[in-house]
Short mmCIF file of C-alpha atoms in Angstrom, two decimals:
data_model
loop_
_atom_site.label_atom_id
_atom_site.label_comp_id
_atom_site.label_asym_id
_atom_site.label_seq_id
_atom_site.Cartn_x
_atom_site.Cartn_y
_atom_site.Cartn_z
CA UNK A 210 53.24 79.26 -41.25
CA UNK A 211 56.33 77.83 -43.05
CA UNK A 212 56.55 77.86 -46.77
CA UNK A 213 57.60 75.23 -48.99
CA UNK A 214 58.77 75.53 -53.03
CA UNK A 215 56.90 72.52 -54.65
CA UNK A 216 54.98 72.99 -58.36
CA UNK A 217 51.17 71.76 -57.06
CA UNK A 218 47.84 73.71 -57.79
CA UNK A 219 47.07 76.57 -55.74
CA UNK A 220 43.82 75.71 -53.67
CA UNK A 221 42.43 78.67 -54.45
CA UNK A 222 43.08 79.98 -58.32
CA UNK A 223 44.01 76.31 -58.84
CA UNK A 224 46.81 77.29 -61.48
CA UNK A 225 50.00 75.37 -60.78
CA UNK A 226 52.05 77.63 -60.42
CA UNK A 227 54.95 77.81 -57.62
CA UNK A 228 52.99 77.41 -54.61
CA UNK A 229 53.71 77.11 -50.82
CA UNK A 230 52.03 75.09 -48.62
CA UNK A 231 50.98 76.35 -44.86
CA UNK A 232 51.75 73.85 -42.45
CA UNK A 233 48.47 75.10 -40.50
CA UNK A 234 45.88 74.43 -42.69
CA UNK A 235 47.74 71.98 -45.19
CA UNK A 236 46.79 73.91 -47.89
CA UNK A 237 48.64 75.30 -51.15
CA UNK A 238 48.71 78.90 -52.29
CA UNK A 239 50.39 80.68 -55.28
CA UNK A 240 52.45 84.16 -53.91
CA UNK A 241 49.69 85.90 -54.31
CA UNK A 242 46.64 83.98 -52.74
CA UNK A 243 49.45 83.38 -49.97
CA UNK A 244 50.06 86.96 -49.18
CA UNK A 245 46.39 87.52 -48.76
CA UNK A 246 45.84 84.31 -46.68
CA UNK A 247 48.71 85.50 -44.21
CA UNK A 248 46.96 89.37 -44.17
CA UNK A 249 43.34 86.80 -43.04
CA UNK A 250 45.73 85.32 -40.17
CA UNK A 251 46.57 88.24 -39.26
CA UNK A 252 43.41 90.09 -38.73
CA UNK A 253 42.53 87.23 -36.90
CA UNK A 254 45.07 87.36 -34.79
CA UNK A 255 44.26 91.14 -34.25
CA UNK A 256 40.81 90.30 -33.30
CA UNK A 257 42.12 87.64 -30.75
CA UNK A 258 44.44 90.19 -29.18
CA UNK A 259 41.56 92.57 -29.12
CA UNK A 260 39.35 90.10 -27.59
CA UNK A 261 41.93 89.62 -24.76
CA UNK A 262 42.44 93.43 -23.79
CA UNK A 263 38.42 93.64 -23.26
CA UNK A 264 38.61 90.46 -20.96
CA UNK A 265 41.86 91.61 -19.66
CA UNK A 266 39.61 95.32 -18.83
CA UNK A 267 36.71 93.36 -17.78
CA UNK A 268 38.92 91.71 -15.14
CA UNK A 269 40.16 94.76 -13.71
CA UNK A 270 37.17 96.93 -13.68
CA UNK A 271 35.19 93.79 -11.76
CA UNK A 272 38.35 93.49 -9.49
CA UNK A 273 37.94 97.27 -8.71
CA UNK A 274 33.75 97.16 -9.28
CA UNK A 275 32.71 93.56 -7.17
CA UNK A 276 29.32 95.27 -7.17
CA UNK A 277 28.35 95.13 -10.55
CA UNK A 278 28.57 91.53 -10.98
CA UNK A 279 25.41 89.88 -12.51
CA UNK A 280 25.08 88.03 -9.43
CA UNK A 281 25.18 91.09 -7.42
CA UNK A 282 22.90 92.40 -10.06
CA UNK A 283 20.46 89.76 -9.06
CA UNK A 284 20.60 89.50 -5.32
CA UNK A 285 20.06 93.60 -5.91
CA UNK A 286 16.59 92.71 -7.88
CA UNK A 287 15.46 90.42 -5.42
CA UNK A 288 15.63 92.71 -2.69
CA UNK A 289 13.93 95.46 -4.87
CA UNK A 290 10.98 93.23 -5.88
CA UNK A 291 10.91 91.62 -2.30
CA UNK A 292 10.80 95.53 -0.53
CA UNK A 293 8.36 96.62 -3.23
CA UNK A 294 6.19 93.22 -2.22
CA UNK A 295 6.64 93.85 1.64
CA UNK A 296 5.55 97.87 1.53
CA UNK A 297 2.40 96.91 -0.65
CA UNK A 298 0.89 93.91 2.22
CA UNK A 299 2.40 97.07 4.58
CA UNK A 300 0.19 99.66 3.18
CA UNK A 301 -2.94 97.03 2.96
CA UNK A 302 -2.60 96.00 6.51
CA UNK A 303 -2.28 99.83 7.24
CA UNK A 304 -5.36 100.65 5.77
CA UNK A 305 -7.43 97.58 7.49
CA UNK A 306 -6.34 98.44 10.66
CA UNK A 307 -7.18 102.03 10.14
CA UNK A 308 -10.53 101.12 8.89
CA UNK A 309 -11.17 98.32 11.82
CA UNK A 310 -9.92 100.46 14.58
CA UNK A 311 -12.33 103.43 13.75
CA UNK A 312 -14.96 101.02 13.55
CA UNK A 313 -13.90 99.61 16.83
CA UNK A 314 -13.66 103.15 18.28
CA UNK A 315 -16.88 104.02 17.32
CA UNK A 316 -18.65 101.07 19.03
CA UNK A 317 -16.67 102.10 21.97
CA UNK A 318 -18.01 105.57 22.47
CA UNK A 319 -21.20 104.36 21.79
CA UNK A 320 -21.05 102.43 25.01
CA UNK A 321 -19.27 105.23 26.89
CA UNK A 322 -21.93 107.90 25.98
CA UNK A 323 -24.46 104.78 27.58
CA UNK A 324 -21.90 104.65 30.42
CA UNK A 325 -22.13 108.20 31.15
CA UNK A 326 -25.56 109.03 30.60
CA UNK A 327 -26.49 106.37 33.49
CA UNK A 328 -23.71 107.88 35.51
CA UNK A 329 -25.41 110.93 35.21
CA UNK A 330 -28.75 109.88 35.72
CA UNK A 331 -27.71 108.08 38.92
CA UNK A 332 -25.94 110.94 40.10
CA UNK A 333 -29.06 113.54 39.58
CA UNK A 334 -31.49 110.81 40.91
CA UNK A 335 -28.43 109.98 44.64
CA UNK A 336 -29.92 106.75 44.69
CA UNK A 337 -27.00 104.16 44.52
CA UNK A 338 -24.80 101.55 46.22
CA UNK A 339 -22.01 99.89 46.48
CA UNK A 340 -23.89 97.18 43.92
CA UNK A 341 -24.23 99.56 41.57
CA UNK A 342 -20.72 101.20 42.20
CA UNK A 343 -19.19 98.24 41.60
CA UNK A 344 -20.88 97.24 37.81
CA UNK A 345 -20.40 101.07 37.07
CA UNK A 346 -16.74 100.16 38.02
CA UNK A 347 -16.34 96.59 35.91
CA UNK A 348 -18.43 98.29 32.90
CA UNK A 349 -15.75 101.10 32.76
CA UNK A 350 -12.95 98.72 33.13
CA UNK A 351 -13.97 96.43 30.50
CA UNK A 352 -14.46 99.36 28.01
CA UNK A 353 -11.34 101.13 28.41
CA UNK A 354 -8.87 97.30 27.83
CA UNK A 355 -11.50 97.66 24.85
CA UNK A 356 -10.26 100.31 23.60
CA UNK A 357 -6.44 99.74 24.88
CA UNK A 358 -6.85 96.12 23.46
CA UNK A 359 -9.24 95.67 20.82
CA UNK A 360 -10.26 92.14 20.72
CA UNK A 361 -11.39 91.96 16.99
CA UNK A 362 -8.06 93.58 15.88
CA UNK A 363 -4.62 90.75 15.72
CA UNK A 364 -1.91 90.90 13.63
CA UNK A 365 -1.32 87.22 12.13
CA UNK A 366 2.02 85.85 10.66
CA UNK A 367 1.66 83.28 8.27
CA UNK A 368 4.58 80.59 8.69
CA UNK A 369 4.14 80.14 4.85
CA UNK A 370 6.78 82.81 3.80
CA UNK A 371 5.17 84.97 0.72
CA UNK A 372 8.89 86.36 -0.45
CA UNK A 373 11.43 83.58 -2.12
CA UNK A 374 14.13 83.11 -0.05
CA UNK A 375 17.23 83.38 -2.31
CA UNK A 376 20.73 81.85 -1.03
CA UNK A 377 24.80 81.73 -2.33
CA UNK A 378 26.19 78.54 -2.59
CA UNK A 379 29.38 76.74 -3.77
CA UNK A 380 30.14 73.16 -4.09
CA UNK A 381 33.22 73.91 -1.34
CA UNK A 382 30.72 75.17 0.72
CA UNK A 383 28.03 72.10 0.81
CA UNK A 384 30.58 69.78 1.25
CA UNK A 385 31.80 72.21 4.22
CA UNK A 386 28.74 72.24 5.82
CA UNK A 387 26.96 68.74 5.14
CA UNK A 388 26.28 68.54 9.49
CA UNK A 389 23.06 70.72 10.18
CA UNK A 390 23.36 72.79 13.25
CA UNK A 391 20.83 73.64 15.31
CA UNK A 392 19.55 76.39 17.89
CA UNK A 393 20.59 75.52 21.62
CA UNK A 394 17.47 77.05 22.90
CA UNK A 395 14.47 75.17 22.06
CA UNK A 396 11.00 76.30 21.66
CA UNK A 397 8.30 74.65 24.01
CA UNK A 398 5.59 73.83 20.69
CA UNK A 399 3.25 71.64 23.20
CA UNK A 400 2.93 71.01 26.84
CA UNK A 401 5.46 72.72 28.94
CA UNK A 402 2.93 73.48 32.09
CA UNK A 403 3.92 70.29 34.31
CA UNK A 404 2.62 67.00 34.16
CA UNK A 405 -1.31 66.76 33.68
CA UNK A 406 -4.33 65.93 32.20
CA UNK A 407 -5.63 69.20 31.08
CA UNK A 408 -5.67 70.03 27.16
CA UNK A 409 -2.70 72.28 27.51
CA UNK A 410 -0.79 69.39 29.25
CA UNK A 411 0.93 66.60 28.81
CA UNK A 412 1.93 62.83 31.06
CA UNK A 413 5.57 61.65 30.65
CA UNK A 414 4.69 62.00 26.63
CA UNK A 415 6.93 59.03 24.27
CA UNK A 416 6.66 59.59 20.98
CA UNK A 417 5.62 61.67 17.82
CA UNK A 418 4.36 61.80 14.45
CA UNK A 419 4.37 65.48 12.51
CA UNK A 420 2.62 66.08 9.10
CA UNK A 421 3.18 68.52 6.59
CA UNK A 422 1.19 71.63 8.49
CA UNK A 423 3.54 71.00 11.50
CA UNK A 424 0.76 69.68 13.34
CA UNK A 425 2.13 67.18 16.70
CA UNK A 426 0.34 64.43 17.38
CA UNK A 427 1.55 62.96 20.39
CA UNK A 428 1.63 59.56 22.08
CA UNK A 429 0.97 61.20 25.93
CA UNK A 430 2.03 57.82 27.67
CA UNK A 431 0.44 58.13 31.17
CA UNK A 432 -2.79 59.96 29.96
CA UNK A 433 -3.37 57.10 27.93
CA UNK A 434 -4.40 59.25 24.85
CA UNK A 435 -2.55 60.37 21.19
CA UNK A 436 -3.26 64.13 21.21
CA UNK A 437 -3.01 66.55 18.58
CA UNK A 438 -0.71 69.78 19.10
CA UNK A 439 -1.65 72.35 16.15
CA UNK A 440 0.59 74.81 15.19
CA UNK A 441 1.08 77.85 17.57
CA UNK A 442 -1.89 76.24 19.35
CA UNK A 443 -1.88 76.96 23.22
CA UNK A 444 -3.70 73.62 23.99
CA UNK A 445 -4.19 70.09 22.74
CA UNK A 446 -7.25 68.09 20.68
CA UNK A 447 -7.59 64.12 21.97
CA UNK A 448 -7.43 62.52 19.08
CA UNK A 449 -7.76 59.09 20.45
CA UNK A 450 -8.14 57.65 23.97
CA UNK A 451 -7.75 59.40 26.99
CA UNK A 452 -11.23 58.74 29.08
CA UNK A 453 -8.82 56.63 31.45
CA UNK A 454 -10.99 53.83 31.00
CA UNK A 455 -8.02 52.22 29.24
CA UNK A 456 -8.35 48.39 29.81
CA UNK A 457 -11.61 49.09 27.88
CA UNK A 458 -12.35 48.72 24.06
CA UNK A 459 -11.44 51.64 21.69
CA UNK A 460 -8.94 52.39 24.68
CA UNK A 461 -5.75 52.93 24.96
CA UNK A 462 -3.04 51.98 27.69
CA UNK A 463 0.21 53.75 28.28
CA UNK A 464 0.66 54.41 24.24
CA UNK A 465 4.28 54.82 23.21
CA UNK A 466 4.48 55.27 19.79
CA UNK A 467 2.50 56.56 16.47
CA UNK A 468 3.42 56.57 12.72
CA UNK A 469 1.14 57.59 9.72
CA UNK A 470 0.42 55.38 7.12
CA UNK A 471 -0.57 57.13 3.97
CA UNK A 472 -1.11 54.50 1.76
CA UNK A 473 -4.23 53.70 4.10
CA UNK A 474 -5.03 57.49 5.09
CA UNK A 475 -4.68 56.16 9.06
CA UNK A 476 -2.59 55.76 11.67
CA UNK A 477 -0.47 53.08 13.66
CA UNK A 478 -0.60 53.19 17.64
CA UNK A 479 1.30 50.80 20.02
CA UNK A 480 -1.18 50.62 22.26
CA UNK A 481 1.86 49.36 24.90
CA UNK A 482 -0.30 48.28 28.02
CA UNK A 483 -2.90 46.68 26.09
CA UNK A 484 -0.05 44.86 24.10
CA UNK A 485 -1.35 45.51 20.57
CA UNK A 486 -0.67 47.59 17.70
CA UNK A 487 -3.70 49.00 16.14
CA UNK A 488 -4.89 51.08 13.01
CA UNK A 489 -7.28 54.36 13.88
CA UNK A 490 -8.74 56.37 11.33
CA UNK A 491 -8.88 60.11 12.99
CA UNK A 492 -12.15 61.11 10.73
CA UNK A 493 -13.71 58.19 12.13
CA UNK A 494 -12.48 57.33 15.72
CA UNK A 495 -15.22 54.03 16.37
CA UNK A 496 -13.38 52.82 13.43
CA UNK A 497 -9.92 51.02 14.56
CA UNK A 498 -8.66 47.41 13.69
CA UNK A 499 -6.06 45.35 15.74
CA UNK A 500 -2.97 44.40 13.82
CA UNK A 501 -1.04 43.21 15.71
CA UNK A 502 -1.80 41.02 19.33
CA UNK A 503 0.21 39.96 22.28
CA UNK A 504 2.86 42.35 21.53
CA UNK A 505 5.09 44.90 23.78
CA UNK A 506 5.62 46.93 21.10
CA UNK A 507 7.58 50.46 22.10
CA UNK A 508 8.72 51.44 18.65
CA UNK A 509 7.00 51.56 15.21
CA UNK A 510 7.79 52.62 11.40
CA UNK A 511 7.09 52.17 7.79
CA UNK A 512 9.21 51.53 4.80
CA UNK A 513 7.55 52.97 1.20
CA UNK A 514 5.82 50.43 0.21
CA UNK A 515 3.69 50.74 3.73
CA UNK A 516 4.80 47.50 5.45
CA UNK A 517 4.88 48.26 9.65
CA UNK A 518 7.90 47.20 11.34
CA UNK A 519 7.23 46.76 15.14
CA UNK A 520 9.32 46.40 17.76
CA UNK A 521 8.98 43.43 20.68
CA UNK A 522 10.90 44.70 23.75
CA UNK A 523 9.67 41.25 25.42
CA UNK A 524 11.24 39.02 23.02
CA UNK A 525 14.44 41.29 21.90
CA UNK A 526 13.32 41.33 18.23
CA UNK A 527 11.97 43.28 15.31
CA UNK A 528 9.37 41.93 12.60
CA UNK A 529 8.01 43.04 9.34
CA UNK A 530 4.02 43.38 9.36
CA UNK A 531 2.03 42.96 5.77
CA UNK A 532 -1.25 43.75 5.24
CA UNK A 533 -2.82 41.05 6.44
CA UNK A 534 -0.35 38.82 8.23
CA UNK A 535 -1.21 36.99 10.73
CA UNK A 536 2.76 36.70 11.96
CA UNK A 537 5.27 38.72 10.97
CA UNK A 538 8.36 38.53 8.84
CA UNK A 539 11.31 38.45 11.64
CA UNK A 540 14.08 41.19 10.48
CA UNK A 541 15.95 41.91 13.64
CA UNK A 542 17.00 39.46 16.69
CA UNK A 543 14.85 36.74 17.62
CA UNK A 544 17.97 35.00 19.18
CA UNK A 545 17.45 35.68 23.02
CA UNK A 546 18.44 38.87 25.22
CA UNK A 547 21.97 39.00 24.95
CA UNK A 548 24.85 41.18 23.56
CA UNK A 549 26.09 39.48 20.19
CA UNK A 550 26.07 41.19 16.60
CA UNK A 551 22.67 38.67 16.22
CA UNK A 552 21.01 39.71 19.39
CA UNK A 553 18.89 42.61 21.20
CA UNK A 554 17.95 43.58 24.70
CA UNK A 555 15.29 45.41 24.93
CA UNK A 556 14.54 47.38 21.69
CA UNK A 557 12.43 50.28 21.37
CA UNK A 558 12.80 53.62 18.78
CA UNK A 559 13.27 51.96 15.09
CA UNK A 560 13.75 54.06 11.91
CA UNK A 561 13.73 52.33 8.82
CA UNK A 562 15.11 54.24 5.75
CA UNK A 563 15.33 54.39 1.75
CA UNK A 564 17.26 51.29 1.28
CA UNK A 565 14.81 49.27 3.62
CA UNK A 566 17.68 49.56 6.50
CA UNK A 567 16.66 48.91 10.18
CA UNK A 568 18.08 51.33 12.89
CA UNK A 569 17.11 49.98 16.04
CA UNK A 570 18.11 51.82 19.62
CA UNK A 571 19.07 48.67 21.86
CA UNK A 572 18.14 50.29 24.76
CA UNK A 573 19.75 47.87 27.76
CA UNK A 574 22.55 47.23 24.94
CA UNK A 575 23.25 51.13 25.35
CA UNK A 576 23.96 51.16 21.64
CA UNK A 577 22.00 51.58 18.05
CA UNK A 578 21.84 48.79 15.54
CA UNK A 579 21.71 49.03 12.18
CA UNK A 580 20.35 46.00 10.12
CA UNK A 581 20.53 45.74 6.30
CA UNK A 582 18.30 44.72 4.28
CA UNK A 583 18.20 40.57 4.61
CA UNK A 584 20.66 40.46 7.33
CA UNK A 585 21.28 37.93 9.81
CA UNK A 586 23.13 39.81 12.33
CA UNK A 587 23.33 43.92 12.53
CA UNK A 588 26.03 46.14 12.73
CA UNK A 589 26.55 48.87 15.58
CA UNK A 590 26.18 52.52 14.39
CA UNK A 591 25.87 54.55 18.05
CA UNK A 592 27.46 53.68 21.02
CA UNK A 593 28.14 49.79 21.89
CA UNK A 594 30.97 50.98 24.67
CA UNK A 595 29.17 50.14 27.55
CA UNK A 596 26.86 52.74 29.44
CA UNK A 597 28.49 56.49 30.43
CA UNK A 598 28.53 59.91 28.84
CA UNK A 599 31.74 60.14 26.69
CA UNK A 600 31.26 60.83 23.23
CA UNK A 601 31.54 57.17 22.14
CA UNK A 602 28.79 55.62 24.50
CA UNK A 603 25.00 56.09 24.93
CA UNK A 604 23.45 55.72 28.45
CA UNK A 605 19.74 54.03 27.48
CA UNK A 606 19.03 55.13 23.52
CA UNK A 607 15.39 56.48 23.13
CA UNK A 608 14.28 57.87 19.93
CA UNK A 609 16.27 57.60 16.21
CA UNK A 610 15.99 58.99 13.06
CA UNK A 611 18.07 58.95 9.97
CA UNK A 612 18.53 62.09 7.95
CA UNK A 613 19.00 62.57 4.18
CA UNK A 614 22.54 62.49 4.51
CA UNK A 615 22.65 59.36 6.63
CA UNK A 616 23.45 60.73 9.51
CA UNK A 617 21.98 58.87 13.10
CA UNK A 618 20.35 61.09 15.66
CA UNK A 619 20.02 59.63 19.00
CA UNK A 620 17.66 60.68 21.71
CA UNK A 621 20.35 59.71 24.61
CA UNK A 622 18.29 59.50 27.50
CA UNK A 623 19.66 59.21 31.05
CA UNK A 624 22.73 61.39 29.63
CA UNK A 625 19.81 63.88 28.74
CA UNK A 626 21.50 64.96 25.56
CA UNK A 627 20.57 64.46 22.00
CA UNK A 628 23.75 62.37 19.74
CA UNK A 629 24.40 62.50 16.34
CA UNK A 630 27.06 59.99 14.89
CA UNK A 631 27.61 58.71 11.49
CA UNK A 632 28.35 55.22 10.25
CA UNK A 633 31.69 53.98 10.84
CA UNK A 634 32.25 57.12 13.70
CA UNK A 635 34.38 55.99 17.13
CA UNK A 636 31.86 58.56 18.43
CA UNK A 637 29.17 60.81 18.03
CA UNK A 638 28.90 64.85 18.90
CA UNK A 639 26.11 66.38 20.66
CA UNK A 640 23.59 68.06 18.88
CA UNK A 641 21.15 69.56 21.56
CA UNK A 642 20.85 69.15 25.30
CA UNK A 643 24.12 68.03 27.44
CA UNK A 644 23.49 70.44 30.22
CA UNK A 645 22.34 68.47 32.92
CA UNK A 646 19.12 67.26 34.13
CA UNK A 647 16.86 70.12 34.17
CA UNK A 648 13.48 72.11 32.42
CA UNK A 649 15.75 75.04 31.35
CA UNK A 650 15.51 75.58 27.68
CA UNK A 651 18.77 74.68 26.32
CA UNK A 652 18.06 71.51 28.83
CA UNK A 653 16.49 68.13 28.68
CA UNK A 654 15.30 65.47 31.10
CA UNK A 655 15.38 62.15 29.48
CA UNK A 656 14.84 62.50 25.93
CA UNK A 657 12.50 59.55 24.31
CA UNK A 658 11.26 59.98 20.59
CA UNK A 659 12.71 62.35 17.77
CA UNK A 660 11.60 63.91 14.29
CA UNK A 661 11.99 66.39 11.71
CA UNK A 662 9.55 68.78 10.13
CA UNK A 663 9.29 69.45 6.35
CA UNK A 664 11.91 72.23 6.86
CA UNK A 665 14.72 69.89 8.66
CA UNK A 666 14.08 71.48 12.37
CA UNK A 667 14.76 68.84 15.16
CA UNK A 668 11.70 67.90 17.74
CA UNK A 669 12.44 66.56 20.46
CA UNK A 670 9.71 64.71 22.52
CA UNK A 671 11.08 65.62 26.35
CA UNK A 672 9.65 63.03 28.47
CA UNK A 673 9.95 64.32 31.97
CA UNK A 674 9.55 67.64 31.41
CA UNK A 675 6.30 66.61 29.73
CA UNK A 676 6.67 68.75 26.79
CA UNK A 677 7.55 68.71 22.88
CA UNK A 678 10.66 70.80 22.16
CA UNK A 679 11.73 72.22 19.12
CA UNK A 680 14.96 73.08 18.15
CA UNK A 681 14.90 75.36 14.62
CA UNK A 682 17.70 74.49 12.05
CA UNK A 683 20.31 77.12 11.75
#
């Protein structure tokens, strides 16, 4: 505060006395009012200083004390209520199995007293063979895995997690770790017993669709049949197809591909040998329309507002399928097989994303396209350097998808490996796979389609392994 002699009112007993004006609040104060305006400043200044020494002790005791943060505090609370929530389905599962395994031992030695009162008999009576010996023998077998084993008795893990997972982040650290990173050792989720018909096999299997319960269905190529792989499920449900009668109506032939279209509650099949894309309706499997004729389509998708882009390998091109169109809106190629910015050879796997971008794997290209919205040529993404297994080529693309953060994923198929690059990269890194040619679980034989569940893990469909892989996020 400076002070200044000038004859103005005071701002407080407004006499006009000498008064002296404070340079911080440009007001004027006789001697008195001015004294008791500095002893204010003062005590506020006291209560400032105060303020500091508490933060100034609050510092040091949380340097010494990291454990009683609030956050700390919380993460502690969580795992209370969580423990608390865990013991009490702990004690209720106790108490059922207690209550179902008496019941189950009960039932049990009623069929062992039966067991051993015809022992008996038979043994007073000496009038038995090796007949009887034998069902005495399978009858006392099958009651003691009974009992071992009880049948009626499983413990069952929901994959719906009933405690909140809680988890510490920092902006540093999502930008750190923006690239997901998988487990190298997949788990086989359908197929995996050789190439086959049966339910709990699959034929050189191309591509995949997953909905919300994690359910597979599966476009099983040379079984000529979409099949539907439930969660945890040991075996298969056809779906559509598969009577091998596949030059026939309501058929299918060598099937490649399968999307779902929920604005119609159905899905889209390229029915590859037949050369059609059709609609099937799952609840109602008489009930399928061709969309699309005279096609060799090996890749399908759908953009938001549920138009289907197909792929034609035969004509090195991509088009854009309304309801109702009888041709399609061209969006990709449709300049001859060739190599330029403007051309395709041979596309299969597309992925179309947010922004109503085409990713396209150019398979005899050995490269990924990307095609913008409108464009007349494309622009490569993946690969492009000629065919080989360095980081910056792709030896025959198969399946790509496009996560959240834009990055590619490439199902590189003779390299058996899966790629992930982003736009602009000289080259991509491996994700999965790379370890030669083989059924081994961190292994792959020739990769085709890809997709992600509702929780981010990677599938992978393996195609001559004749199996669905999945490889959990880490």
């Amino acid at each position: 505060m400076v002070a200044e002699n000038i004859r103005v009112q005071c701002s407080i007993c407004n006499k006009g006395n000498t008064t002296y004006l404070c340079r911080g609040c440009s007001k004027d104060f006789c001697f008195q009012h001015l004294t008791e305006h500095r002893q204010i400043l003062d005590r506020q200044l006291d209560e400032i200083i105060n303020d500091h020494d508490q933060f100034q002790q609050t510092i040091i005791q949380r340097k010494h004390n990291p454990d009683n943060s609030p956050l700390i505090q919380q993460i502690n609370q969580w795992e209370k209520n969580s423990i608390e929530k865990i013991q009490q389905t702990a004690l209720q599962c106790r108490e059922k199995v207690i209550k179902l395994t008496q019941k189950s031992i009960n039932d049990i030695e009623k069929k062992f007293i039966e067991l051993s009162q015809k022992l008996k008999e038979i043994r007073e009576e000496n009038e038995f063979n090796e007949i009887d010996l034998y069902h005495f023998q399978l009858k006392l077998t099958q009651i003691t895995e009974e009992f071992l084993q009880p049948s009626n008795i499983s413990i069952r893990q929901d994959s719906k997690e009933f405690i909140n997972k809680i988890s510490v982040t920092s902006p540093l650290e999502q930008i750190q770790t923006k690239k997901n990173k998988f487990q190298q050792f997949a788990i086989t989720v359908a197929g995996g017993n050789s190439g086959g018909y049966g339910l709990n096999q699959l034929s050189s299997p191309w591509g995949i669709s997953i909905d919300n319960d994690k359910s597979i269905y599966i476009a099983d190529s040379w079984n000529h049949r979409i099949i539907k792989w439930k969660l945890y499920s040991k075996i298969g449900q056809i779906v559509a197809g598969g009577d091998r009668q596949r030059y026939q109506y309501n058929q299918l032939n060598d099937p490649t591909n399968i999307i779902f279209d929920k604005k119609n509650n159905s899905f889209i099949i390229s029915d590859t040998g037949n050369k059609q894309v059709i609609r099937y309706f799952e609840q109602n499997r008489t009930n399928q329309q061709i969309i699309i004729s005279n096609i060799k389509c090996m890749g399908l998708a759908i953009d938001k507002n549920g138009f289907i882009y197909a792929s034609d390998c035969e004509n090195s091109e991509v088009r854009r399928w309304k309801q109702g169109d009888k041709k399609g809106e061209l969006v990709a190629g449709g300049n001859g097989r060739g190599y330029h910015l403007n051309q395709l050879n041979y596309p299969t796997f597309i992925f179309v994303d947010e922004d109503y971008s085409l990713y396209i794997s150019d398979k005899d290209n050995y490269r990924v396209m990307k095609w913008r919205k409108n464009a007349k040529e494309g622009i490569i993404v993946a690969g492009g350097n000629g065919e080989g297994n360095s980081l910056k080529q792709l030896y025959y693309p198969g399946g790509v998808i496009v996560d959240h953060l834009g990055q590619i994923y490439v199902a590189d198929s003779r390299n058996n490996r899966v790629m992930r690059w982003r736009e602009g990269d000289a080259e991509g890194e491996i994700v999965v796979g790379g370890n030669a040619r083989r059924y081994g679980l961190n292994q792959l034989d020739r990769p085709a389609g890809l997709s992600f569940d509702n929780e981010g893990n990677l599938y992978v469909v393996d195609h001559d392994n004749h199996r669905i892989q999945k490889y959990e996020k880490i």
